Coordinates of C-alpha atoms in Angstrom, one line a residue:
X135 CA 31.5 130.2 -46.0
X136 CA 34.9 129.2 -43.9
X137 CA 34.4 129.2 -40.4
X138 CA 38.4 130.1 -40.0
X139 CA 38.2 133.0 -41.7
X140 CA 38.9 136.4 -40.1
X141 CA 34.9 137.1 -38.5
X142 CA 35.3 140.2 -37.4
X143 CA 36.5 142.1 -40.5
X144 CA 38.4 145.5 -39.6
X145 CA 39.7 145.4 -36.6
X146 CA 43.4 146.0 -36.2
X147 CA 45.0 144.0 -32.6
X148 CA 48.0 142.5 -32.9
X149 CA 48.1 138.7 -32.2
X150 CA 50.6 136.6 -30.3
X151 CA 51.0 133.4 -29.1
X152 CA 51.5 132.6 -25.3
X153 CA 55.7 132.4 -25.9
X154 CA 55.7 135.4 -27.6
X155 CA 53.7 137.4 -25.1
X156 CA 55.7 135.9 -22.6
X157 CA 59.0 136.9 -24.1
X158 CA 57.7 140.2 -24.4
X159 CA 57.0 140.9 -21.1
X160 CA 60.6 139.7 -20.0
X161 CA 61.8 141.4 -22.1
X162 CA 60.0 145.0 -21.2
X163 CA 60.5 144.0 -17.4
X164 CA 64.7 143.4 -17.9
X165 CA 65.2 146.5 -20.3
X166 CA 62.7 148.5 -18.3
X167 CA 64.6 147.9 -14.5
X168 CA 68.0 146.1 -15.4
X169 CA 69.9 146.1 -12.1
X170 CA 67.9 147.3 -8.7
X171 CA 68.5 147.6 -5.0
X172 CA 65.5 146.4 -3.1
X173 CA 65.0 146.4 0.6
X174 CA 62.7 144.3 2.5
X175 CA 62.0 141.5 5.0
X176 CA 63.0 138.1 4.2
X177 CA 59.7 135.9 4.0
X178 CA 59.9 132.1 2.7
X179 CA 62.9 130.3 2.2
X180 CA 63.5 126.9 0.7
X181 CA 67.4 125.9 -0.6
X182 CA 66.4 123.2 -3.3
X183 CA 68.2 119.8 -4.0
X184 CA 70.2 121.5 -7.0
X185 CA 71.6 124.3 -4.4
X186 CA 68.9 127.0 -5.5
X187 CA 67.6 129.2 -3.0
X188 CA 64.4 130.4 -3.3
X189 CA 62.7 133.4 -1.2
X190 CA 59.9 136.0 -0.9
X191 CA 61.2 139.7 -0.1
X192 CA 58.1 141.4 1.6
X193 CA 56.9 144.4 3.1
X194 CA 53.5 145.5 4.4
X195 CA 51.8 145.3 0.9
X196 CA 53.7 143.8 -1.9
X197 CA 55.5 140.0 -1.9
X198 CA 58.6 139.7 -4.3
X199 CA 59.4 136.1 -5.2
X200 CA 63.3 135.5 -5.8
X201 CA 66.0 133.3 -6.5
X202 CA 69.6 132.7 -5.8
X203 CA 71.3 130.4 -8.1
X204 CA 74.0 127.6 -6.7
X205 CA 77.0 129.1 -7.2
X206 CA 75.8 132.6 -6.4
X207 CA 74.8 131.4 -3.1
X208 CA 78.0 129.5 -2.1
X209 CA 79.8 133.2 -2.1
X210 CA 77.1 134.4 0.1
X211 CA 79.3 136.2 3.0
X212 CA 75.1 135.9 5.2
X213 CA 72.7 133.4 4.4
X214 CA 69.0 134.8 4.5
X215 CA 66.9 134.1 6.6
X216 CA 63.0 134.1 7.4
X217 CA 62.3 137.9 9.2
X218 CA 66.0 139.2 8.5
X219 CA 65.9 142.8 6.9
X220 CA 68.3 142.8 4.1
X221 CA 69.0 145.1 1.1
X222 CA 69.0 142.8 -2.2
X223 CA 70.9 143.9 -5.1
X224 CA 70.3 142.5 -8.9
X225 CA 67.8 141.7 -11.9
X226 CA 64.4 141.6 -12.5
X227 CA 63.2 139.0 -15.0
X228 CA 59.9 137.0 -15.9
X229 CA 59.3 133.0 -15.3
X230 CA 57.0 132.0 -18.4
X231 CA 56.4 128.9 -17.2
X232 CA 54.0 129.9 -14.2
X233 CA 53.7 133.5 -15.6
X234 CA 55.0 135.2 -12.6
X235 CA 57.9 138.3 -12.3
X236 CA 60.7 137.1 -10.1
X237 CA 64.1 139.3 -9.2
X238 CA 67.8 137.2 -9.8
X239 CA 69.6 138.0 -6.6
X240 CA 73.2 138.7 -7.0
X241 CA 73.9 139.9 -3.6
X242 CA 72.2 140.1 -0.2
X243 CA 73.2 141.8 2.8
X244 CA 71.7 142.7 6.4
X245 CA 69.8 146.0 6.4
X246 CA 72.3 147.9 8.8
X247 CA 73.9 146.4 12.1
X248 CA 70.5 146.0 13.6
X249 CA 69.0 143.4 11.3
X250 CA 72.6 141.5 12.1
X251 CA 72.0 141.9 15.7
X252 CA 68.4 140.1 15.4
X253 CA 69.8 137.4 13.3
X254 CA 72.5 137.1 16.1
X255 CA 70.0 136.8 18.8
X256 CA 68.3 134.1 17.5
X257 CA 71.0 132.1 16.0
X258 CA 72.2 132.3 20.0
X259 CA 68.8 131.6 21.5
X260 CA 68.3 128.7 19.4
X261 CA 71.8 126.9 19.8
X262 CA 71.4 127.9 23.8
X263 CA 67.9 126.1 23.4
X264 CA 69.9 122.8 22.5
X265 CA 72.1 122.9 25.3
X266 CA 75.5 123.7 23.6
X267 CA 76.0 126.8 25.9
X268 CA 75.7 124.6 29.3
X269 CA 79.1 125.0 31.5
X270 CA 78.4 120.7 31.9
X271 CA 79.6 119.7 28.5
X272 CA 82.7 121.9 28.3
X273 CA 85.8 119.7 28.4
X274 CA 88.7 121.0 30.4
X275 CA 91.8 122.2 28.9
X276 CA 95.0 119.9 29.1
X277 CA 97.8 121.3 31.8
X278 CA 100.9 121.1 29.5
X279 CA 100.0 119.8 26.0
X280 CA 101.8 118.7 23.4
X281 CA 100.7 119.8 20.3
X282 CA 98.1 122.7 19.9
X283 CA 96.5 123.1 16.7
X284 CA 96.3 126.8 15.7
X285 CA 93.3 128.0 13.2
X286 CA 93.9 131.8 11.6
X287 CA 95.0 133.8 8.7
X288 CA 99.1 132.6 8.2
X289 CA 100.1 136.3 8.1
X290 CA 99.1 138.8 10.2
X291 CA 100.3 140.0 14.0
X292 CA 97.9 137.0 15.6
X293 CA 99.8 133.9 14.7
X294 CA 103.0 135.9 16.0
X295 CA 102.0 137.2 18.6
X296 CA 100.8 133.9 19.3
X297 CA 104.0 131.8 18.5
X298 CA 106.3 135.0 20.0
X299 CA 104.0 134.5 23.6
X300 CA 104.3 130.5 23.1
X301 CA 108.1 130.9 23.2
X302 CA 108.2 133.0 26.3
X303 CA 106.0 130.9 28.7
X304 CA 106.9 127.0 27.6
X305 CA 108.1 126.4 23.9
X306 CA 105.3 123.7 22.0
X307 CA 104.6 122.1 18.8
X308 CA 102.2 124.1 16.9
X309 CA 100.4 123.0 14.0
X310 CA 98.7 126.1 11.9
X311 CA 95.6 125.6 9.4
X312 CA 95.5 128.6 7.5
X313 CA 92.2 130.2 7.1
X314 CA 90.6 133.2 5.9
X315 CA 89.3 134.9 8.8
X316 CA 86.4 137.7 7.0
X317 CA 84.4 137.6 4.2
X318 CA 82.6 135.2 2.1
X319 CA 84.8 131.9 2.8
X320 CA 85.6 132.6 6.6
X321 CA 83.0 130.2 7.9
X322 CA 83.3 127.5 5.6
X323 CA 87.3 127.3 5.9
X324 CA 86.9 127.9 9.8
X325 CA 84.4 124.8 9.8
X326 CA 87.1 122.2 7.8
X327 CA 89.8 123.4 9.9
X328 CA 88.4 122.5 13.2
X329 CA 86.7 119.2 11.7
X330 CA 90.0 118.8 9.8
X331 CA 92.1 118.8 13.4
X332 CA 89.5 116.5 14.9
X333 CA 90.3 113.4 11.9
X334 CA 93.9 113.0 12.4
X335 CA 95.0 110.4 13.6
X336 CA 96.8 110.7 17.2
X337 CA 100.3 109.6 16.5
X338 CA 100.4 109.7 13.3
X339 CA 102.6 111.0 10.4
X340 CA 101.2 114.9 11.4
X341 CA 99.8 114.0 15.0
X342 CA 96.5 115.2 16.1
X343 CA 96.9 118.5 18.2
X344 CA 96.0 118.3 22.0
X345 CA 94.1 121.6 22.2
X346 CA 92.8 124.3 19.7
X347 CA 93.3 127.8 19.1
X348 CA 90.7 130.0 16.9
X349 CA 91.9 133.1 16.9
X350 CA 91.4 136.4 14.6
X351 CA 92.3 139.9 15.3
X352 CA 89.5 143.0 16.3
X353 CA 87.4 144.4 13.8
X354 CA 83.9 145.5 13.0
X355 CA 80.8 143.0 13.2
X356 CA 80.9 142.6 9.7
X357 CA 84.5 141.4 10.1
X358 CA 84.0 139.3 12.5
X359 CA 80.5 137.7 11.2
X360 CA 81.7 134.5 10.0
X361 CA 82.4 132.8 13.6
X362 CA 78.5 133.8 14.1
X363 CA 77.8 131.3 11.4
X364 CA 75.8 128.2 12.7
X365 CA 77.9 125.8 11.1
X366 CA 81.1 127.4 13.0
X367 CA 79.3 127.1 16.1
X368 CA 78.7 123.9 15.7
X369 CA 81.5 122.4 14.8
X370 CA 83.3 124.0 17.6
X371 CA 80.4 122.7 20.2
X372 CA 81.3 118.8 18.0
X373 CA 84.9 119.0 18.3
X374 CA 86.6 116.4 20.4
X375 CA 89.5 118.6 21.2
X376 CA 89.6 120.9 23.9
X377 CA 89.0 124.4 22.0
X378 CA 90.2 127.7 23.5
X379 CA 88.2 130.6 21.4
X380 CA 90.5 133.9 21.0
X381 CA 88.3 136.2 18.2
X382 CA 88.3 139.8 18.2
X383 CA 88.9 141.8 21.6
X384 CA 87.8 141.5 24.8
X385 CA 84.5 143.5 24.3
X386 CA 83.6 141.3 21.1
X387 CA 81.7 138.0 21.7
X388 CA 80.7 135.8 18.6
X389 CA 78.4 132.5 18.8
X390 CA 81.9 130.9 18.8
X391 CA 82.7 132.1 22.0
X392 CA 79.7 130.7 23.9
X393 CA 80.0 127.1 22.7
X394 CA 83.8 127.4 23.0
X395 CA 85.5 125.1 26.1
X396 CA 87.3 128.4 27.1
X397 CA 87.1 132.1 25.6
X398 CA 90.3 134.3 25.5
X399 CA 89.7 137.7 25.7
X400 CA 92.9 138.4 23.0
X401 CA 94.8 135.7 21.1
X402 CA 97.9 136.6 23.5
X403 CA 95.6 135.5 26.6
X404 CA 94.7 132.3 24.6
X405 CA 98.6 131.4 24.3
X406 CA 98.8 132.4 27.5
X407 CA 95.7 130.1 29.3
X408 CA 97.3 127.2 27.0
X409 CA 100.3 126.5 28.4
X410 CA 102.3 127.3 32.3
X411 CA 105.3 129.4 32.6
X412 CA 108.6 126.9 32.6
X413 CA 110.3 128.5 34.8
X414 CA 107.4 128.7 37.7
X415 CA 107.3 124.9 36.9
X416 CA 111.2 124.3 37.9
X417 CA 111.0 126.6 40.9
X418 CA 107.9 124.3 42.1
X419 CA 110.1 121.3 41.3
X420 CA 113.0 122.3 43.3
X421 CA 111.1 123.4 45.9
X422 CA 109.2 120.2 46.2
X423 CA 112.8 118.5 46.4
X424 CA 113.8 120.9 48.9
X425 CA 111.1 120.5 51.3
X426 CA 110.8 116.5 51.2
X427 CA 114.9 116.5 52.0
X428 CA 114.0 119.0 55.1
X429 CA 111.1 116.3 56.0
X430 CA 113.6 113.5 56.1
X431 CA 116.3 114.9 58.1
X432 CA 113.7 116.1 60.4
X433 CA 112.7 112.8 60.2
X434 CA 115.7 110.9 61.4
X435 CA 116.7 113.5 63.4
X436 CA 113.3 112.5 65.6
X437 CA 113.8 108.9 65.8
X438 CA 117.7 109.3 66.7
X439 CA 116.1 111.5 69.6
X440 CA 113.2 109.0 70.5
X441 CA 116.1 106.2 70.0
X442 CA 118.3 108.0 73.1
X443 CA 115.7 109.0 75.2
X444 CA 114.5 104.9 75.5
X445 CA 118.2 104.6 75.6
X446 CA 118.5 106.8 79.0
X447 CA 115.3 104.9 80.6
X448 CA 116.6 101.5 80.5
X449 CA 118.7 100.2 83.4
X450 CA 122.4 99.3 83.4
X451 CA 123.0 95.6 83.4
X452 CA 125.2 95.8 86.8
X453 CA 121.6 97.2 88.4
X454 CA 119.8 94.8 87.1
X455 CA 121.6 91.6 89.0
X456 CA 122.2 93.6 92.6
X457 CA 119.4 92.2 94.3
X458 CA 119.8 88.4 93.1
X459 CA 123.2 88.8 93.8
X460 CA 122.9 90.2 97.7
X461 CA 120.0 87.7 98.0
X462 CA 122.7 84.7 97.2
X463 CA 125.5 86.4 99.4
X464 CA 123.1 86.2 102.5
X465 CA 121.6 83.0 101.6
X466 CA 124.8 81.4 101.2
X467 CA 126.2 83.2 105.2
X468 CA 123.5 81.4 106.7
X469 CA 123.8 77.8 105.2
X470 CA 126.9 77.1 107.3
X471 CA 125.4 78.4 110.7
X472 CA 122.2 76.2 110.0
X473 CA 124.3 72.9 109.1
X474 CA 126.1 73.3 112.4
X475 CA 123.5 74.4 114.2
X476 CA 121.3 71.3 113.1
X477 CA 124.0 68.3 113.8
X478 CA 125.1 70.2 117.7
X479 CA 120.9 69.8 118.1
X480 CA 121.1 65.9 116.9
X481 CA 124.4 65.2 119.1
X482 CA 122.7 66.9 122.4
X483 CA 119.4 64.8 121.8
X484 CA 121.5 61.6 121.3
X485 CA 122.8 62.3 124.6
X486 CA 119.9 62.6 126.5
X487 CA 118.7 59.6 125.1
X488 CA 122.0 57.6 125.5
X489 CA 122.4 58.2 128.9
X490 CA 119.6 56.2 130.6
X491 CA 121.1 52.8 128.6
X492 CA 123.0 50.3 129.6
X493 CA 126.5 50.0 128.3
X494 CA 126.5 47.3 126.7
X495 CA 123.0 48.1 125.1
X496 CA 124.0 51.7 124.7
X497 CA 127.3 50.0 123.0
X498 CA 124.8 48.2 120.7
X499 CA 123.0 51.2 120.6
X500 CA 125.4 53.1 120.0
X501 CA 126.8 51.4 117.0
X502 CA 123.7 50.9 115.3
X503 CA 123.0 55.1 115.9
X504 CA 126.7 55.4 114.6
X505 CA 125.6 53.0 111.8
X506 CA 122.3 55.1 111.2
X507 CA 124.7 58.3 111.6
X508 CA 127.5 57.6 109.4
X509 CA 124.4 56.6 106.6
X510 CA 122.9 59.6 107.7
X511 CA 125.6 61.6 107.4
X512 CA 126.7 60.6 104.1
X513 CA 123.4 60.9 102.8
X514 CA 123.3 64.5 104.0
X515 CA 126.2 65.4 102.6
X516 CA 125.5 64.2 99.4
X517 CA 121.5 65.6 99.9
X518 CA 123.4 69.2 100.9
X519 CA 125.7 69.1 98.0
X520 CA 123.2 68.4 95.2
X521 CA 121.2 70.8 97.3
X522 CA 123.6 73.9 97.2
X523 CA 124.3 72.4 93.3
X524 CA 120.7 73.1 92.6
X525 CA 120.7 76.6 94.0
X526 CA 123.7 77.3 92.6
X527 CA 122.7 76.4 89.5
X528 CA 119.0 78.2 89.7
X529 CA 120.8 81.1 91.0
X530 CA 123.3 80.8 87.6
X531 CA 120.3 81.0 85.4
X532 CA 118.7 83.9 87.2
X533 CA 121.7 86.0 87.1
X534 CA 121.9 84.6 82.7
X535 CA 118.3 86.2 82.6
X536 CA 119.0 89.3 84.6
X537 CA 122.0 90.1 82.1
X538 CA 121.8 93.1 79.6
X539 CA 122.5 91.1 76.3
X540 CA 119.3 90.4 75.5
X541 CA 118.3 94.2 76.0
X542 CA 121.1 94.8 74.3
X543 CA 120.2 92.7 71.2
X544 CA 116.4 93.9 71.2
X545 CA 118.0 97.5 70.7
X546 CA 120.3 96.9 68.1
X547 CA 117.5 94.4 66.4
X548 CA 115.2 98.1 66.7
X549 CA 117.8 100.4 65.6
X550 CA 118.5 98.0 62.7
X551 CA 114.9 98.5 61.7
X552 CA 115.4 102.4 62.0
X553 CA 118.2 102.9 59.8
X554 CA 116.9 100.4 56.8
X555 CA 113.9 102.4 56.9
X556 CA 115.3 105.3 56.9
X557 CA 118.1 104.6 54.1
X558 CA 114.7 103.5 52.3
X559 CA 113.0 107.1 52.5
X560 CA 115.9 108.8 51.5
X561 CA 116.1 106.4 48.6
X562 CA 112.4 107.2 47.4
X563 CA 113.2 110.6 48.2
X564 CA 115.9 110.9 46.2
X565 CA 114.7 109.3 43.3
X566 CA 111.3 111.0 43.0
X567 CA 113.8 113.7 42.6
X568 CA 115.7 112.4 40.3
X569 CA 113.1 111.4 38.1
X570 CA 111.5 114.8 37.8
X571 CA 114.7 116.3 37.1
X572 CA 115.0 114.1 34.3
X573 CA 111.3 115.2 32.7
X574 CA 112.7 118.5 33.2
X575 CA 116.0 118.2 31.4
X576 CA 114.2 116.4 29.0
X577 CA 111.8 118.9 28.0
X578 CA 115.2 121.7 27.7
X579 CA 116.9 119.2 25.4
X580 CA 113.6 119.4 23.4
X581 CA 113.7 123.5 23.6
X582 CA 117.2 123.2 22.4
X583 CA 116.3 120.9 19.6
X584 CA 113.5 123.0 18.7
X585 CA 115.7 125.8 18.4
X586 CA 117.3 127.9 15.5
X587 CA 120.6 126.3 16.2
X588 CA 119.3 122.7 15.5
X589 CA 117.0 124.8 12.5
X590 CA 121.2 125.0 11.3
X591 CA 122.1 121.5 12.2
X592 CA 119.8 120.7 9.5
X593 CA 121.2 122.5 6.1
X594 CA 119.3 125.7 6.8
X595 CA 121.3 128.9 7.5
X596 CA 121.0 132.6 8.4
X597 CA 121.4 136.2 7.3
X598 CA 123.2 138.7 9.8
X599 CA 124.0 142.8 8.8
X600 CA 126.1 143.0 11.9
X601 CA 123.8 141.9 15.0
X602 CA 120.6 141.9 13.5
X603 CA 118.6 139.3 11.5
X604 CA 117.9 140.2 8.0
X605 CA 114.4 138.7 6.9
X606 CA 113.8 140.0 3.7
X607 CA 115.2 141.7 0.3
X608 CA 114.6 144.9 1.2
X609 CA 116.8 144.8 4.4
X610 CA 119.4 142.7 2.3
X611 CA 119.6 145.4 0.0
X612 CA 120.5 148.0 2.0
X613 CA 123.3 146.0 4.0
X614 CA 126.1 147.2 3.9
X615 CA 128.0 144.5 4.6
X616 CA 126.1 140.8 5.0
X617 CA 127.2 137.5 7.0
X618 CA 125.4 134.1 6.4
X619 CA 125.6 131.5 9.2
X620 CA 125.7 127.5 8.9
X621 CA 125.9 125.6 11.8
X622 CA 129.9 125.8 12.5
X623 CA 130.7 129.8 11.2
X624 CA 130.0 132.6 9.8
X625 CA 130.8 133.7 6.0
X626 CA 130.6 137.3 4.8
X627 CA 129.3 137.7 1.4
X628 CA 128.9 140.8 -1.2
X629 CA 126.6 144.1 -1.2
X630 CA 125.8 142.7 -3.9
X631 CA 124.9 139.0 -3.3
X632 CA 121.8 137.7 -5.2
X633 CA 119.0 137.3 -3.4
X634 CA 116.7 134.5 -4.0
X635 CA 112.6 135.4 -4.0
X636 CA 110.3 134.6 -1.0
X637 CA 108.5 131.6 -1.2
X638 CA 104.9 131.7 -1.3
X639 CA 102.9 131.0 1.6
X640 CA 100.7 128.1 1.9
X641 CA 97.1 128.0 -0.1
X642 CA 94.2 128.6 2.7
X643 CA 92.8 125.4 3.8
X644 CA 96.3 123.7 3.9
X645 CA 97.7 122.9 7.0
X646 CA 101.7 123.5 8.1
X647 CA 103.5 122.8 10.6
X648 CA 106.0 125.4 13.2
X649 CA 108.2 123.6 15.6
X650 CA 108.4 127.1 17.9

């Protein structure tokens, strides 16, 4: 008897193999449920090394296991994650390898603004946990810079109203990185548009901007969910440019806003907090000038005052050699009195002493006194008038140093010194001046070159009906009468004229550059 032979004779099941039961069941479970909307609480998550992400979609009693595939999750305008209520939208299928039911997710959203909310919350109480919210690690934003890097959509009323408010307060170089600003690419494109800005090069062929604008018009929370995406806020908190954060109005705040150097409440304020008003600028110049002339007149004005009061407390020279001078006058009246006073007292005493003598000694006597007397006189006379040479002559140079020239020379010497320092003020004074006058014409030379009239200077020309701009075909059309200016006059053209197509704007992701 074969053993392989059929041992239990009569009975009817039908017999598969392990593929074909499994291909049964997948295909009972795909033509049974096809497409289905299923809501629950995101469990496990793991994104694979191929870009799969694979998740569990709970509730209180049941455990769903799913997938995403790679390029389905790439378009994903919310990535799941663990404890997020969503709503999952697509196909339920079978895995025969591990003989498990699975559901292909096509699209996943929040479950309602709430579930956004608590996804919101945490994303902010986790980047706040790393310290990217702290006041300590903002950088400031420049005073006057020279390029700003603008990231938004290329059309809309932000970038104009932006460029329009630019204009007003101090024209700028603006560089624009188009983005799109909702839906499924808005946080990727944001992301390479502020890494993008932070790898130029400074200097170079398209210079790296010296501050950063993200700005995006209001809207709902969906709208405005992609600058709640991690990587956003991230790359705003990384960038080495100052960022100023304009999204939404001033009652929405996104995770952007929070790491952010400075947040704008609209994307006017942002323009606005960018740059100062020119003209405030050139009032504050001139009245700089203004007040450091009025410091140096005051000034010399003080010193010429100080100079004349000294002036009025010296003595005149005539004062200052009165005394020396009365001094000689009555020193010179007695020296004659004394001289004959002196030789009457000799001549009486040589009497006296002359009369007790002999003649003939009193003769010898008397020539050897006239002897002694004639040497004595001479050498008094000589002795007197080297004497009165000497006083003269110490007397002379008293009255030379009692004169006013020195005085006199001291003063001029001083006043010297006063006027070379003050020509030297008014020099500095005047040139600081100068010198921010220049900055100041330099920077209207560069609003005139920035200007439509140098946009004509270089080949380009523009459309007038009458005193207004014409922009576009439609306007064109119904013109009557139509005027293009070049850079030296204006030629009127035909109703008719043939009107060449708009160009297409730039591809997102693609940066341009505005001279406003």
């Amino acid at each position: 008897m074969d053993l392989l032979d059929d041992d239990q004779p009569g009975r009817n099941e039908p017999e598969y193999t392990v593929t074909e039961i499994a291909g049964a069941v997948k295909r009972t479970i795909e033509g049974e449920f096809g497409r289905v909307r299923i809501k629950g609480e995101v469990g496990r998550v793991m994104i694979a090394r191929s870009g799969h992400v694979y998740l569990d979609l709970k509730d209180d009693r049941a455990v769903l296991a799913s997938i995403i595939w790679k390029g389905q999750a790439a378009k994903l305008a919310v990535k799941p994650e663990e404890g997020m209520e969503v709503v999952a939208i697509g196909k339920l299928t079978t895995f025969p390898g591990q003989s498990k039911y699975q559901m292909v997710i096509e699209e996943i959203r929040p479950a309602g603004v709430g579930a956004l909310m608590a996804m919101l919350e945490k994303r902010k109480k986790q980047l706040e946990g790393e310290g990217l919210f702290e006041p300590a690690r903002k950088k400031p934003i420049p005073y006057l810079p020279e390029i700003i890097g603008v990231v938004t959509s290329p059309q809309g009323a932000v970038i104009r109203d932006i460029l329009h408010r630019l204009r007003d307060r101090f024209p700028r170089k603006v560089l624009i990185w188009p983005v799109a600003v909702q839906g499924e690419a808005c946080s990727g494109q944001v992301t390479s548009a502020i890494e993008g800005f932070n790898a130029m090069t400074p200097g170079g062929a398209l210079p790296r901007p010296d501050l950063l604008i993200v700005a995006r018009g209001g809207g709902s929370i969906e709208d405005l969910w992609g600058f709640n995406e991690e990587n956003v806020a991230r790359a705003a908190a990384a960038s080495q440019i100052p960022l100023i954060s304009a999204v939404g109005h001033e009652t929405d705040t996104t995770l952007i806003d929070y790491v952010s150097d400075m947040r704008a409440p609209t994307p006017t304020a942002a323009a606005e907090l960018a740059v100062p008003v020119r003209l405030e600028l050139l009032a504050t110049v001139d009245s700089y000038g203004a007040r450091m002339a009025q410091a140096l007149t005051g000034m010399v004005s003080a010193r010429k005052q100080r100079l004349a009061d000294v002036s009025r407390a010296l003595p005149r020279r005539e004062e200052l050699t009165q005394i020396a001078r009365q001094r000689f006058d009555i020193v010179g009246g007695r020296l004659d009195a004394s001289l004959k006073a002196g030789a009457a007292a000799k001549r009486l005493a040589f009497e006296k002493a002359a009369s007790p003598l002999r003649p003939s000694i009193l003769a010898r006597q008397t020539e050897r006194m006239q002897a002694r007397l004639d040497q004595a006189t001479t050498r008094l006379g000589v002795a007197l008038e080297r004497r009165v040479e000497r006083s003269r002559a110490h007397l002379d140079r008293v009255k030379s140093g009692l004169n006013a020239n020195g005085l006199h020379r001291d003063l001029k010497l001083q006043r010297d010194r006063l006027s070379r320092a003050t020509h030297a003020a008014s020099q500095a004074g005047s040139s600081q001046v100068a010198n921010w006058r220049s900055n100041v014409e330099k920077l209207d030379r560069l609003r005139e070159t920035l200007g439509y009239q140098a946009t004509l200077d270089r080949g380009y020309a523009v459309v007038w009906d009458g005193d207004k701009v014409v922009t576009d075909s439609k306007t064109a059309k119904k013109a009557a009468t139509l005027e293009v200016q070049f850079k030296d006059a204006r030629i009127p053209v035909g109703a008719a004229a043939k009107l060449v197509p708009k160009p297409k704007p730039p591809k997102s992701g693609q940066p341009s550059l505005f001279d406003d």
